[in-house]
């Protein structure tokens, strides 16, 4: 093997990986946030989930991205672990389409395909055409890389050490599994790994029997992204990543053991005897489809195993860190958006619960720890800052106009949630003032504040439900509820002055009562802002 072959191999691999990423990014941009919407609306039927997972992975050419996105949704509570199982398995089937694509004999047209894509990117103005051009250019570059890489691998046949090693793998399939797993874990792309094996097969460097155990190992190695994304995440996300690993591992074990008794590799080779690339692609597809047929019916049992191995522990959600966002997994806009949405949901519920608890404390209904509420407020401020940083990163990506508007609106939503948290902590301050000055509200004032608090919480909850797209909630409903709060505040501002004038209320307590009314009214104003932002969020 010449030095020029090594250089050609490296260059071909670089073009191949870049073309795949370019094509995947373009497809993801074309799909935009629709991928997220599809996954959010998935039903509890794991078989439908499998079809959805396969479809999405086939579209964006990445099982890694689909599985990481699924783990993010599980982490956010938008999808249950049992719903995620089908998507994870389906993603592994969908990504085999890349291998099938590579079997098309269009190498000689690759430069023309790449040029067409470049023209669409550089000389046409519509975003949709630009993104489509990115897909087409990526496809052309991918095939150029495949052709260069494949031609450079011809010299490997003359290297005796390579032949000995591949022969050893054929006789020791476990080693082949480990090699495939390590290689894919390194480059974090099962599609690229299989493509490289196909290039080796095309040059007669390895046989299907030698490639098979590496293919099985590559399926396991592809789970590394999900594992990395689950670090620091909630238990459900860890369980999702674990399921991805266990499904791939069990599939590899089944096929490695079965190959010792059933010559199915020979059967697959006989289907296309003169096409080694197609043989490897077919093996990869059949491996994943058969694994799905065997393991998907057992998924409920495996979910129970995952729950046993990663058991429930202390309540999560109060750590001073991001639980849902892994910035290393921001490879696709949909993944980044899903993670940001999950963290915003966490921030909202912290602010909402702080408001409810602070009012219970102020009205003497429950004895909450003021320090705990202040700690939650610090966490809300921290999340506001960190999520904003993540939004800046997302905005730096190439976005569709809809996604750009959506993320722009999110800045304002974060600000409104943070302000709700501020008003909640004001209530804690009023409580401390009451204790220091030995004050209390009259029973009538307490009843009015409890009624107003309940009405404000209705506005807050309805506005957020509208923001996240919950069915049955309209902006008109939120506006009516918010107006009711405003009217109530106006009415009770007058009645509390009457109580003060008649001597039924202490002057200092009356002043704090007025402050509480103002804070609650402003909370409803911020909630309305969140509801109005729903126009751009969907």
Short mmCIF file of C-alpha atoms in Angstrom, two decimals:
data_model
loop_
_atom_site.label_atom_id
_atom_site.label_comp_id
_atom_site.label_asym_id
_atom_site.label_seq_id
_atom_site.Cartn_x
_atom_site.Cartn_y
_atom_site.Cartn_z
CA UNK A 1 0.00 0.00 0.00
CA UNK A 2 1.48 3.32 -1.13
CA UNK A 3 1.66 6.57 0.86
CA UNK A 4 -0.62 8.08 -1.77
CA UNK A 5 -3.19 5.40 -0.93
CA UNK A 6 -3.09 6.36 2.75
CA UNK A 7 -3.50 10.04 1.88
CA UNK A 8 -6.35 9.17 -0.49
CA UNK A 9 -7.99 7.05 2.20
CA UNK A 10 -7.82 9.87 4.75
CA UNK A 11 -9.09 12.42 2.23
CA UNK A 12 -11.87 10.12 1.05
CA UNK A 13 -12.94 9.47 4.63
CA UNK A 14 -12.98 13.21 5.33
CA UNK A 15 -15.16 13.87 2.27
CA UNK A 16 -17.43 10.97 3.15
CA UNK A 17 -17.99 12.14 6.74
CA UNK A 18 -18.42 15.77 5.70
CA UNK A 19 -20.86 14.86 2.93
CA UNK A 20 -22.90 12.77 5.35
CA UNK A 21 -23.03 15.58 7.91
CA UNK A 22 -23.87 18.15 5.25
CA UNK A 23 -26.69 16.01 3.89
CA UNK A 24 -27.98 15.22 7.40
CA UNK A 25 -27.93 18.90 8.43
CA UNK A 26 -29.72 19.91 5.23
CA UNK A 27 -32.43 17.30 5.73
CA UNK A 28 -32.85 18.39 9.35
CA UNK A 29 -33.18 22.02 8.25
CA UNK A 30 -35.78 21.05 5.68
CA UNK A 31 -37.77 19.22 8.32
CA UNK A 32 -37.22 21.96 10.92
CA UNK A 33 -39.21 21.67 14.13
CA UNK A 34 -41.64 19.22 12.47
CA UNK A 35 -39.48 16.38 13.77
CA UNK A 36 -40.01 17.64 17.29
CA UNK A 37 -43.75 17.99 16.73
CA UNK A 38 -44.01 14.44 15.39
CA UNK A 39 -42.18 12.97 18.36
CA UNK A 40 -44.20 15.04 20.85
CA UNK A 41 -47.48 13.74 19.43
CA UNK A 42 -46.49 10.10 19.28
CA UNK A 43 -49.05 7.68 20.70
CA UNK A 44 -48.52 5.01 23.33
CA UNK A 45 -48.41 2.35 20.61
CA UNK A 46 -44.80 1.15 20.56
CA UNK A 47 -45.19 -0.29 17.06
CA UNK A 48 -46.29 3.07 15.70
CA UNK A 49 -43.38 4.56 17.64
CA UNK A 50 -41.05 2.17 15.84
CA UNK A 51 -42.35 3.36 12.45
CA UNK A 52 -41.99 7.01 13.49
CA UNK A 53 -38.44 6.42 14.75
CA UNK A 54 -37.50 4.62 11.54
CA UNK A 55 -39.00 7.40 9.42
CA UNK A 56 -37.26 10.23 11.25
CA UNK A 57 -33.88 8.47 11.28
CA UNK A 58 -34.23 7.75 7.55
CA UNK A 59 -35.05 11.41 6.88
CA UNK A 60 -32.21 12.96 8.88
CA UNK A 61 -29.84 10.05 8.18
CA UNK A 62 -28.90 9.73 11.84
CA UNK A 63 -30.07 7.25 14.45
CA UNK A 64 -27.83 9.07 16.95
CA UNK A 65 -29.72 12.34 16.54
CA UNK A 66 -33.09 10.59 16.73
CA UNK A 67 -32.18 8.64 19.89
CA UNK A 68 -30.65 11.70 21.57
CA UNK A 69 -33.79 13.68 20.70
CA UNK A 70 -35.94 10.90 22.16
CA UNK A 71 -33.88 10.82 25.37
CA UNK A 72 -34.33 14.59 25.62
CA UNK A 73 -38.11 14.22 25.32
CA UNK A 74 -38.17 11.50 27.96
CA UNK A 75 -36.03 13.72 30.16
CA UNK A 76 -38.52 16.55 29.66
CA UNK A 77 -41.50 14.39 30.54
CA UNK A 78 -42.95 14.81 27.04
CA UNK A 79 -42.66 11.09 26.36
CA UNK A 80 -42.77 8.08 28.64
CA UNK A 81 -40.04 5.47 28.73
CA UNK A 82 -42.39 2.92 27.18
CA UNK A 83 -43.21 5.29 24.33
CA UNK A 84 -39.49 5.88 23.73
CA UNK A 85 -38.71 2.18 23.28
CA UNK A 86 -40.34 1.92 19.86
CA UNK A 87 -38.70 5.13 18.62
CA UNK A 88 -35.24 3.97 19.72
CA UNK A 89 -35.57 0.60 17.97
CA UNK A 90 -37.10 2.18 14.88
CA UNK A 91 -34.24 4.69 14.63
CA UNK A 92 -31.79 1.83 14.23
CA UNK A 93 -33.78 0.51 11.28
CA UNK A 94 -34.12 3.93 9.66
CA UNK A 95 -30.41 4.62 9.69
CA UNK A 96 -29.73 1.48 7.60
CA UNK A 97 -31.17 3.40 4.64
CA UNK A 98 -27.83 5.20 4.33
CA UNK A 99 -26.12 1.89 3.56
CA UNK A 100 -28.74 1.09 0.96
CA UNK A 101 -28.27 4.53 -0.58
CA UNK A 102 -24.55 3.90 -0.96
CA UNK A 103 -25.21 0.83 -3.12
CA UNK A 104 -26.56 3.03 -5.91
CA UNK A 105 -24.11 3.12 -8.78
CA UNK A 106 -23.90 6.89 -9.24
CA UNK A 107 -20.22 7.47 -8.46
CA UNK A 108 -19.51 8.84 -11.91
CA UNK A 109 -22.27 11.43 -11.50
CA UNK A 110 -21.15 12.51 -8.00
CA UNK A 111 -19.27 15.67 -9.17
CA UNK A 112 -22.32 16.80 -11.18
CA UNK A 113 -24.65 16.16 -8.22
CA UNK A 114 -22.34 18.11 -5.92
CA UNK A 115 -22.16 21.03 -8.38
CA UNK A 116 -25.95 21.17 -8.71
CA UNK A 117 -26.20 21.41 -4.95
CA UNK A 118 -23.55 24.13 -4.75
CA UNK A 119 -25.37 26.19 -7.40
CA UNK A 120 -28.60 25.90 -5.41
CA UNK A 121 -26.80 27.07 -2.26
CA UNK A 122 -24.84 29.95 -3.78
CA UNK A 123 -27.02 31.42 -6.49
CA UNK A 124 -30.62 30.90 -5.36
CA UNK A 125 -32.17 32.96 -2.58
CA UNK A 126 -34.99 30.88 -1.14
CA UNK A 127 -34.11 29.16 2.12
CA UNK A 128 -35.93 25.99 1.13
CA UNK A 129 -33.91 25.76 -2.10
CA UNK A 130 -30.68 26.46 -0.17
CA UNK A 131 -31.42 23.65 2.29
CA UNK A 132 -32.36 21.28 -0.53
CA UNK A 133 -29.12 22.25 -2.28
CA UNK A 134 -27.24 21.40 0.90
CA UNK A 135 -28.77 17.91 0.83
CA UNK A 136 -27.89 17.44 -2.84
CA UNK A 137 -24.35 18.80 -2.45
CA UNK A 138 -23.86 16.60 0.61
CA UNK A 139 -25.01 13.57 -1.36
CA UNK A 140 -22.55 14.33 -4.15
CA UNK A 141 -19.67 14.89 -1.72
CA UNK A 142 -20.59 11.69 0.12
CA UNK A 143 -20.30 9.66 -3.09
CA UNK A 144 -17.08 11.44 -4.06
CA UNK A 145 -15.64 10.51 -0.68
CA UNK A 146 -16.90 6.95 -1.03
CA UNK A 147 -15.31 6.62 -4.47
CA UNK A 148 -11.97 8.08 -3.30
CA UNK A 149 -11.96 5.98 -0.15
CA UNK A 150 -12.91 2.82 -1.97
CA UNK A 151 -10.18 3.28 -4.62
CA UNK A 152 -7.53 3.91 -1.96
CA UNK A 153 -8.49 0.74 -0.09
CA UNK A 154 -7.55 -1.53 -2.96
CA UNK A 155 -3.98 -1.60 -1.67
CA UNK A 156 -5.10 -3.09 1.64
CA UNK A 157 -5.50 -6.44 -0.11
CA UNK A 158 -1.74 -6.62 -0.52
CA UNK A 159 -1.02 -6.01 3.19
CA UNK A 160 -0.66 -9.47 4.80
CA UNK A 161 -1.27 -8.14 8.33
CA UNK A 162 -4.67 -6.80 7.30
CA UNK A 163 -5.65 -10.11 5.74
CA UNK A 164 -4.52 -12.00 8.85
CA UNK A 165 -6.40 -9.65 11.18
CA UNK A 166 -9.63 -9.90 9.18
CA UNK A 167 -9.31 -13.67 9.04
CA UNK A 168 -8.85 -13.68 12.81
CA UNK A 169 -12.02 -11.59 13.20
CA UNK A 170 -14.00 -14.07 11.09
CA UNK A 171 -12.93 -16.86 13.44
CA UNK A 172 -13.36 -14.72 16.57
CA UNK A 173 -16.59 -12.76 16.10
CA UNK A 174 -16.42 -11.27 19.58
CA UNK A 175 -13.27 -9.39 18.55
CA UNK A 176 -15.07 -8.15 15.44
CA UNK A 177 -17.94 -6.87 17.59
CA UNK A 178 -15.50 -5.03 19.83
CA UNK A 179 -13.66 -3.50 16.83
CA UNK A 180 -16.92 -2.29 15.28
CA UNK A 181 -18.15 -0.95 18.62
CA UNK A 182 -14.92 0.95 19.34
CA UNK A 183 -14.68 2.44 15.85
CA UNK A 184 -18.29 3.66 15.80
CA UNK A 185 -18.04 5.01 19.34
CA UNK A 186 -15.05 7.05 18.16
CA UNK A 187 -16.63 8.63 15.09
CA UNK A 188 -20.17 8.55 16.58
CA UNK A 189 -21.89 7.54 13.38
CA UNK A 190 -23.11 4.04 12.60
CA UNK A 191 -23.96 5.08 9.05
CA UNK A 192 -20.41 6.28 8.40
CA UNK A 193 -18.92 3.13 9.97
CA UNK A 194 -21.05 0.86 7.82
CA UNK A 195 -20.14 2.95 4.77
CA UNK A 196 -16.44 2.41 5.43
CA UNK A 197 -16.99 -1.35 5.75
CA UNK A 198 -18.94 -1.25 2.48
CA UNK A 199 -16.00 0.50 0.80
CA UNK A 200 -13.67 -2.24 2.05
CA UNK A 201 -16.08 -4.87 0.79
CA UNK A 202 -16.27 -3.21 -2.61
CA UNK A 203 -12.50 -3.62 -3.03
CA UNK A 204 -12.51 -7.22 -1.84
CA UNK A 205 -10.55 -6.31 1.29
CA UNK A 206 -13.01 -8.20 3.49
CA UNK A 207 -15.80 -10.72 3.03
CA UNK A 208 -19.34 -10.56 4.34
CA UNK A 209 -18.44 -13.09 7.05
CA UNK A 210 -15.62 -10.82 8.22
CA UNK A 211 -17.81 -7.71 8.07
CA UNK A 212 -20.78 -9.22 9.92
CA UNK A 213 -19.47 -9.11 13.53
CA UNK A 214 -18.19 -5.57 12.99
CA UNK A 215 -21.66 -4.53 11.78
CA UNK A 216 -23.19 -5.94 14.96
CA UNK A 217 -20.65 -4.08 17.09
CA UNK A 218 -21.25 -0.83 15.22
CA UNK A 219 -24.89 -0.94 16.28
CA UNK A 220 -23.77 -0.97 19.92
CA UNK A 221 -21.14 1.73 19.40
CA UNK A 222 -23.78 4.02 17.89
CA UNK A 223 -25.38 4.29 21.35
CA UNK A 224 -22.46 6.35 22.67
CA UNK A 225 -24.21 9.64 21.83
CA UNK A 226 -27.26 8.64 23.87
CA UNK A 227 -25.03 7.61 26.77
CA UNK A 228 -23.14 10.91 26.67
CA UNK A 229 -26.40 12.85 26.45
CA UNK A 230 -27.72 11.05 29.55
CA UNK A 231 -24.78 12.13 31.75
CA UNK A 232 -26.16 14.56 34.29
CA UNK A 233 -29.71 14.03 33.01
CA UNK A 234 -32.68 12.68 34.93
CA UNK A 235 -33.25 9.00 35.61
CA UNK A 236 -35.70 8.50 32.75
CA UNK A 237 -33.14 9.76 30.22
CA UNK A 238 -30.51 7.42 31.70
CA UNK A 239 -32.96 4.55 31.38
CA UNK A 240 -33.65 5.48 27.73
CA UNK A 241 -29.92 5.42 26.94
CA UNK A 242 -29.58 2.12 28.79
CA UNK A 243 -32.41 0.62 26.72
CA UNK A 244 -30.69 1.70 23.50
CA UNK A 245 -27.55 -0.14 24.64
CA UNK A 246 -29.35 -3.26 25.85
CA UNK A 247 -31.38 -3.63 22.64
CA UNK A 248 -28.26 -3.32 20.47
CA UNK A 249 -26.27 -5.66 22.69
CA UNK A 250 -28.98 -8.33 22.78
CA UNK A 251 -29.38 -8.09 19.01
CA UNK A 252 -25.63 -8.56 18.53
CA UNK A 253 -25.58 -11.55 20.90
CA UNK A 254 -28.52 -13.19 19.11
CA UNK A 255 -26.89 -12.84 15.69
CA UNK A 256 -23.39 -13.83 16.78
CA UNK A 257 -24.72 -16.99 18.43
CA UNK A 258 -27.14 -17.77 15.59
CA UNK A 259 -24.35 -17.42 13.01
CA UNK A 260 -22.58 -20.38 14.59
CA UNK A 261 -25.52 -22.63 13.64
CA UNK A 262 -27.31 -20.90 10.74
CA UNK A 263 -25.47 -19.88 7.53
CA UNK A 264 -27.63 -16.78 7.02
CA UNK A 265 -24.57 -14.74 5.95
CA UNK A 266 -24.19 -17.15 3.04
CA UNK A 267 -27.88 -16.79 2.24
CA UNK A 268 -27.59 -13.00 2.19
CA UNK A 269 -24.46 -13.15 0.01
CA UNK A 270 -26.26 -15.43 -2.47
CA UNK A 271 -29.02 -12.84 -2.94
CA UNK A 272 -26.54 -10.46 -4.65
CA UNK A 273 -23.43 -12.59 -5.32
CA UNK A 274 -21.47 -9.97 -7.26
CA UNK A 275 -22.36 -6.93 -5.16
CA UNK A 276 -20.43 -6.91 -1.86
CA UNK A 277 -21.58 -3.39 -0.96
CA UNK A 278 -25.22 -4.42 -1.27
CA UNK A 279 -24.54 -7.60 0.70
CA UNK A 280 -23.23 -5.58 3.63
CA UNK A 281 -26.12 -3.09 3.37
CA UNK A 282 -28.63 -5.95 3.30
CA UNK A 283 -26.99 -7.63 6.28
CA UNK A 284 -27.18 -4.38 8.25
CA UNK A 285 -30.86 -3.90 7.39
CA UNK A 286 -31.85 -7.51 8.07
CA UNK A 287 -29.92 -7.51 11.36
CA UNK A 288 -31.82 -4.48 12.63
CA UNK A 289 -35.24 -5.57 11.32
CA UNK A 290 -34.97 -9.10 12.77
CA UNK A 291 -33.65 -7.72 16.07
CA UNK A 292 -36.69 -5.44 16.19
CA UNK A 293 -39.07 -8.33 15.50
CA UNK A 294 -37.57 -10.38 18.32
CA UNK A 295 -37.02 -7.66 20.93
CA UNK A 296 -39.85 -5.14 20.46
CA UNK A 297 -42.51 -7.54 21.85
CA UNK A 298 -40.28 -7.92 24.95
CA UNK A 299 -39.83 -4.18 25.42
CA UNK A 300 -42.12 -3.86 28.46
CA UNK A 301 -40.06 -6.49 30.26
CA UNK A 302 -36.84 -4.66 29.35
CA UNK A 303 -38.26 -1.36 30.60
CA UNK A 304 -38.81 -3.06 33.97
CA UNK A 305 -35.19 -4.25 33.92
CA UNK A 306 -34.02 -0.68 33.19
CA UNK A 307 -36.12 0.59 36.10
CA UNK A 308 -34.59 -2.03 38.38
CA UNK A 309 -31.01 -1.29 37.34
CA UNK A 310 -31.53 2.49 37.50
CA UNK A 311 -33.99 2.75 40.42
CA UNK A 312 -35.87 5.77 41.66
CA UNK A 313 -33.93 7.97 44.04
CA UNK A 314 -34.22 11.38 45.66
CA UNK A 315 -36.48 13.91 43.98
CA UNK A 316 -34.78 15.67 41.08
CA UNK A 317 -35.17 19.25 39.93
CA UNK A 318 -33.58 21.49 42.55
CA UNK A 319 -29.94 21.06 41.53
CA UNK A 320 -28.11 24.25 40.57
CA UNK A 321 -27.36 22.95 37.09
CA UNK A 322 -28.99 22.26 33.76
CA UNK A 323 -30.79 18.93 33.92
CA UNK A 324 -32.11 18.71 30.36
CA UNK A 325 -29.60 20.57 28.21
CA UNK A 326 -26.47 18.88 26.92
CA UNK A 327 -24.79 21.45 24.69
CA UNK A 328 -22.60 18.72 23.18
CA UNK A 329 -25.80 17.25 21.69
CA UNK A 330 -26.79 20.46 19.92
CA UNK A 331 -26.02 18.92 16.54
CA UNK A 332 -29.56 19.45 15.29
CA UNK A 333 -31.92 22.36 15.85
CA UNK A 334 -34.76 20.02 16.87
CA UNK A 335 -32.61 18.46 19.58
CA UNK A 336 -31.53 21.85 20.89
CA UNK A 337 -35.11 23.12 20.88
CA UNK A 338 -36.40 20.03 22.70
CA UNK A 339 -33.75 20.39 25.39
CA UNK A 340 -34.38 24.12 25.81
CA UNK A 341 -38.13 23.51 26.02
CA UNK A 342 -37.57 20.96 28.77
CA UNK A 343 -35.39 23.34 30.78
CA UNK A 344 -37.85 26.22 30.29
CA UNK A 345 -40.61 23.92 31.56
CA UNK A 346 -38.51 23.18 34.64
CA UNK A 347 -37.94 26.90 35.20
CA UNK A 348 -41.64 27.68 34.77
CA UNK A 349 -42.77 25.05 37.25
CA UNK A 350 -40.22 26.25 39.80
CA UNK A 351 -41.55 29.81 39.49
CA UNK A 352 -45.16 28.64 39.58
CA UNK A 353 -44.65 26.48 42.68
CA UNK A 354 -42.68 29.24 44.37
CA UNK A 355 -45.59 31.62 43.82
CA UNK A 356 -48.14 29.16 45.19
CA UNK A 357 -45.99 28.24 48.20
CA UNK A 358 -45.10 31.88 48.98
CA UNK A 359 -48.79 32.82 49.05
CA UNK A 360 -49.57 29.86 51.32
CA UNK A 361 -46.78 31.03 53.61
CA UNK A 362 -47.97 34.65 53.57
CA UNK A 363 -51.59 33.70 54.29
CA UNK A 364 -50.59 31.30 57.05
CA UNK A 365 -52.01 28.26 55.24
CA UNK A 366 -48.81 26.20 55.19
CA UNK A 367 -45.49 26.51 56.96
CA UNK A 368 -43.04 26.53 54.04
CA UNK A 369 -39.33 27.13 54.61
CA UNK A 370 -38.55 30.68 53.37
CA UNK A 371 -34.93 29.69 52.75
CA UNK A 372 -36.03 26.91 50.42
CA UNK A 373 -38.13 29.38 48.43
CA UNK A 374 -35.17 31.77 48.22
CA UNK A 375 -32.95 28.91 47.03
CA UNK A 376 -35.52 28.16 44.32
CA UNK A 377 -35.43 31.81 43.27
CA UNK A 378 -31.64 31.61 42.91
CA UNK A 379 -32.10 28.52 40.75
CA UNK A 380 -34.68 30.34 38.59
CA UNK A 381 -32.22 33.21 38.04
CA UNK A 382 -29.47 30.70 37.23
CA UNK A 383 -31.67 28.89 34.70
CA UNK A 384 -32.66 32.17 33.08
CA UNK A 385 -29.00 33.01 32.49
CA UNK A 386 -27.92 29.54 31.31
CA UNK A 387 -30.90 28.96 29.03
CA UNK A 388 -30.30 32.37 27.47
CA UNK A 389 -26.72 31.31 26.68
CA UNK A 390 -28.09 28.17 25.01
CA UNK A 391 -30.56 30.24 22.97
CA UNK A 392 -27.64 32.35 21.75
CA UNK A 393 -25.93 29.14 20.58
CA UNK A 394 -29.05 27.92 18.84
CA UNK A 395 -29.54 31.27 17.11
CA UNK A 396 -26.02 30.97 15.75
CA UNK A 397 -27.12 27.87 13.82
CA UNK A 398 -28.77 28.06 10.44
CA UNK A 399 -32.47 28.35 11.24
CA UNK A 400 -35.68 28.47 9.29
CA UNK A 401 -37.64 31.70 9.65
CA UNK A 402 -40.20 29.93 11.84
CA UNK A 403 -37.54 28.54 14.17
CA UNK A 404 -35.81 31.94 14.34
CA UNK A 405 -39.08 33.64 15.38
CA UNK A 406 -39.77 30.89 17.88
CA UNK A 407 -36.39 31.22 19.57
CA UNK A 408 -36.61 35.00 19.53
CA UNK A 409 -39.90 34.82 21.41
CA UNK A 410 -38.34 32.47 23.94
CA UNK A 411 -36.09 35.26 25.26
CA UNK A 412 -39.17 37.21 26.30
CA UNK A 413 -40.81 34.14 27.82
CA UNK A 414 -37.74 33.52 29.96
CA UNK A 415 -37.89 37.10 31.16
CA UNK A 416 -41.58 36.77 32.05
CA UNK A 417 -41.02 33.53 33.96
CA UNK A 418 -38.11 35.09 35.83
CA UNK A 419 -40.30 38.07 36.78
CA UNK A 420 -43.01 35.73 38.10
CA UNK A 421 -40.31 34.22 40.31
CA UNK A 422 -39.34 37.72 41.49
CA UNK A 423 -42.92 38.53 42.48
CA UNK A 424 -43.12 35.21 44.33
CA UNK A 425 -40.05 36.07 46.39
CA UNK A 426 -41.59 39.46 47.14
CA UNK A 427 -44.30 37.53 49.00
CA UNK A 428 -41.62 35.90 51.12
CA UNK A 429 -40.32 39.36 51.95
CA UNK A 430 -43.81 40.48 52.99
CA UNK A 431 -44.06 37.42 55.24
CA UNK A 432 -40.80 38.34 56.95
CA UNK A 433 -42.04 41.90 57.41
CA UNK A 434 -45.22 40.58 59.00
CA UNK A 435 -43.21 38.53 61.49
CA UNK A 436 -40.85 41.37 62.35
CA UNK A 437 -43.69 43.87 62.89
CA UNK A 438 -46.20 41.40 64.37
CA UNK A 439 -48.80 42.12 61.69
CA UNK A 440 -51.59 40.06 60.20
CA UNK A 441 -54.29 40.41 57.55
CA UNK A 442 -57.94 40.45 58.50
CA UNK A 443 -59.95 37.31 57.68
CA UNK A 444 -61.69 39.18 54.86
CA UNK A 445 -58.37 40.28 53.37
CA UNK A 446 -57.02 36.74 53.58
CA UNK A 447 -60.08 35.37 51.80
CA UNK A 448 -59.77 37.97 49.05
CA UNK A 449 -56.07 37.23 48.57
CA UNK A 450 -56.72 33.49 48.44
CA UNK A 451 -59.42 34.01 45.79
CA UNK A 452 -57.18 36.31 43.77
CA UNK A 453 -54.23 33.91 44.05
CA UNK A 454 -56.34 31.05 42.70
CA UNK A 455 -57.47 33.20 39.79
CA UNK A 456 -53.91 34.30 39.02
CA UNK A 457 -52.73 30.69 39.05
CA UNK A 458 -55.47 29.87 36.54
CA UNK A 459 -54.08 32.57 34.24
CA UNK A 460 -50.51 31.31 34.77
CA UNK A 461 -51.39 27.67 34.09
CA UNK A 462 -53.64 28.43 31.11
CA UNK A 463 -51.04 30.72 29.55
CA UNK A 464 -48.31 28.11 29.81
CA UNK A 465 -50.62 25.36 28.51
CA UNK A 466 -51.31 27.60 25.52
CA UNK A 467 -47.58 28.26 25.09
CA UNK A 468 -46.71 24.55 24.94
CA UNK A 469 -49.60 23.85 22.57
CA UNK A 470 -51.98 22.02 24.88
CA UNK A 471 -55.30 21.45 23.16
CA UNK A 472 -58.45 23.14 24.42
CA UNK A 473 -56.78 26.38 25.50
CA UNK A 474 -57.18 29.60 23.53
CA UNK A 475 -55.62 33.03 23.85
CA UNK A 476 -59.09 34.50 24.30
CA UNK A 477 -59.61 32.36 27.40
CA UNK A 478 -56.31 33.57 28.87
CA UNK A 479 -57.16 37.20 28.08
CA UNK A 480 -60.58 36.91 29.73
CA UNK A 481 -59.07 35.32 32.86
CA UNK A 482 -56.37 38.01 33.00
CA UNK A 483 -58.95 40.78 32.65
CA UNK A 484 -60.91 39.20 35.49
CA UNK A 485 -57.82 39.51 37.68
CA UNK A 486 -57.42 43.19 36.73
CA UNK A 487 -61.07 43.88 37.52
CA UNK A 488 -60.79 42.05 40.82
CA UNK A 489 -57.71 44.07 41.83
CA UNK A 490 -59.46 47.36 40.98
CA UNK A 491 -62.49 46.34 43.02
CA UNK A 492 -60.53 45.22 46.07
CA UNK A 493 -58.25 48.26 46.06
CA UNK A 494 -61.42 50.24 46.82
CA UNK A 495 -62.84 47.84 49.42
CA UNK A 496 -59.59 47.61 51.39
CA UNK A 497 -59.48 51.43 51.66
CA UNK A 498 -62.98 51.29 53.11
CA UNK A 499 -61.85 48.71 55.66
CA UNK A 500 -58.88 50.91 56.52
CA UNK A 501 -61.08 53.98 56.97
CA UNK A 502 -63.52 52.05 59.16
CA UNK A 503 -60.71 50.80 61.42
CA UNK A 504 -61.15 47.13 60.44
CA UNK A 505 -57.58 46.90 59.12
CA UNK A 506 -54.19 47.98 60.45
CA UNK A 507 -52.57 50.72 58.34
CA UNK A 508 -49.27 48.86 57.97
CA UNK A 509 -51.06 45.62 57.01
CA UNK A 510 -53.22 47.59 54.55
CA UNK A 511 -50.11 48.92 52.83
CA UNK A 512 -48.71 45.39 52.43
CA UNK A 513 -52.12 44.18 51.21
CA UNK A 514 -51.95 46.76 48.43
CA UNK A 515 -48.42 45.60 47.54
CA UNK A 516 -49.58 41.99 47.32
CA UNK A 517 -52.47 42.96 45.03
CA UNK A 518 -50.02 44.78 42.75
CA UNK A 519 -47.62 41.81 42.66
CA UNK A 520 -50.38 39.35 41.82
CA UNK A 521 -51.73 41.61 39.07
CA UNK A 522 -48.27 41.87 37.54
CA UNK A 523 -47.88 38.10 37.69
CA UNK A 524 -51.04 37.77 35.58
CA UNK A 525 -49.64 40.36 33.14
CA UNK A 526 -46.45 38.34 32.69
CA UNK A 527 -48.52 35.17 32.28
CA UNK A 528 -50.52 36.83 29.51
CA UNK A 529 -47.26 37.70 27.76
CA UNK A 530 -46.33 34.01 27.86
CA UNK A 531 -49.69 33.06 26.35
CA UNK A 532 -49.28 35.63 23.58
CA UNK A 533 -45.84 34.18 22.75
CA UNK A 534 -47.57 30.93 21.78
CA UNK A 535 -48.19 32.40 18.32
CA UNK A 536 -44.49 31.95 17.51
CA UNK A 537 -43.80 28.89 19.64
CA UNK A 538 -45.79 26.32 17.70
#
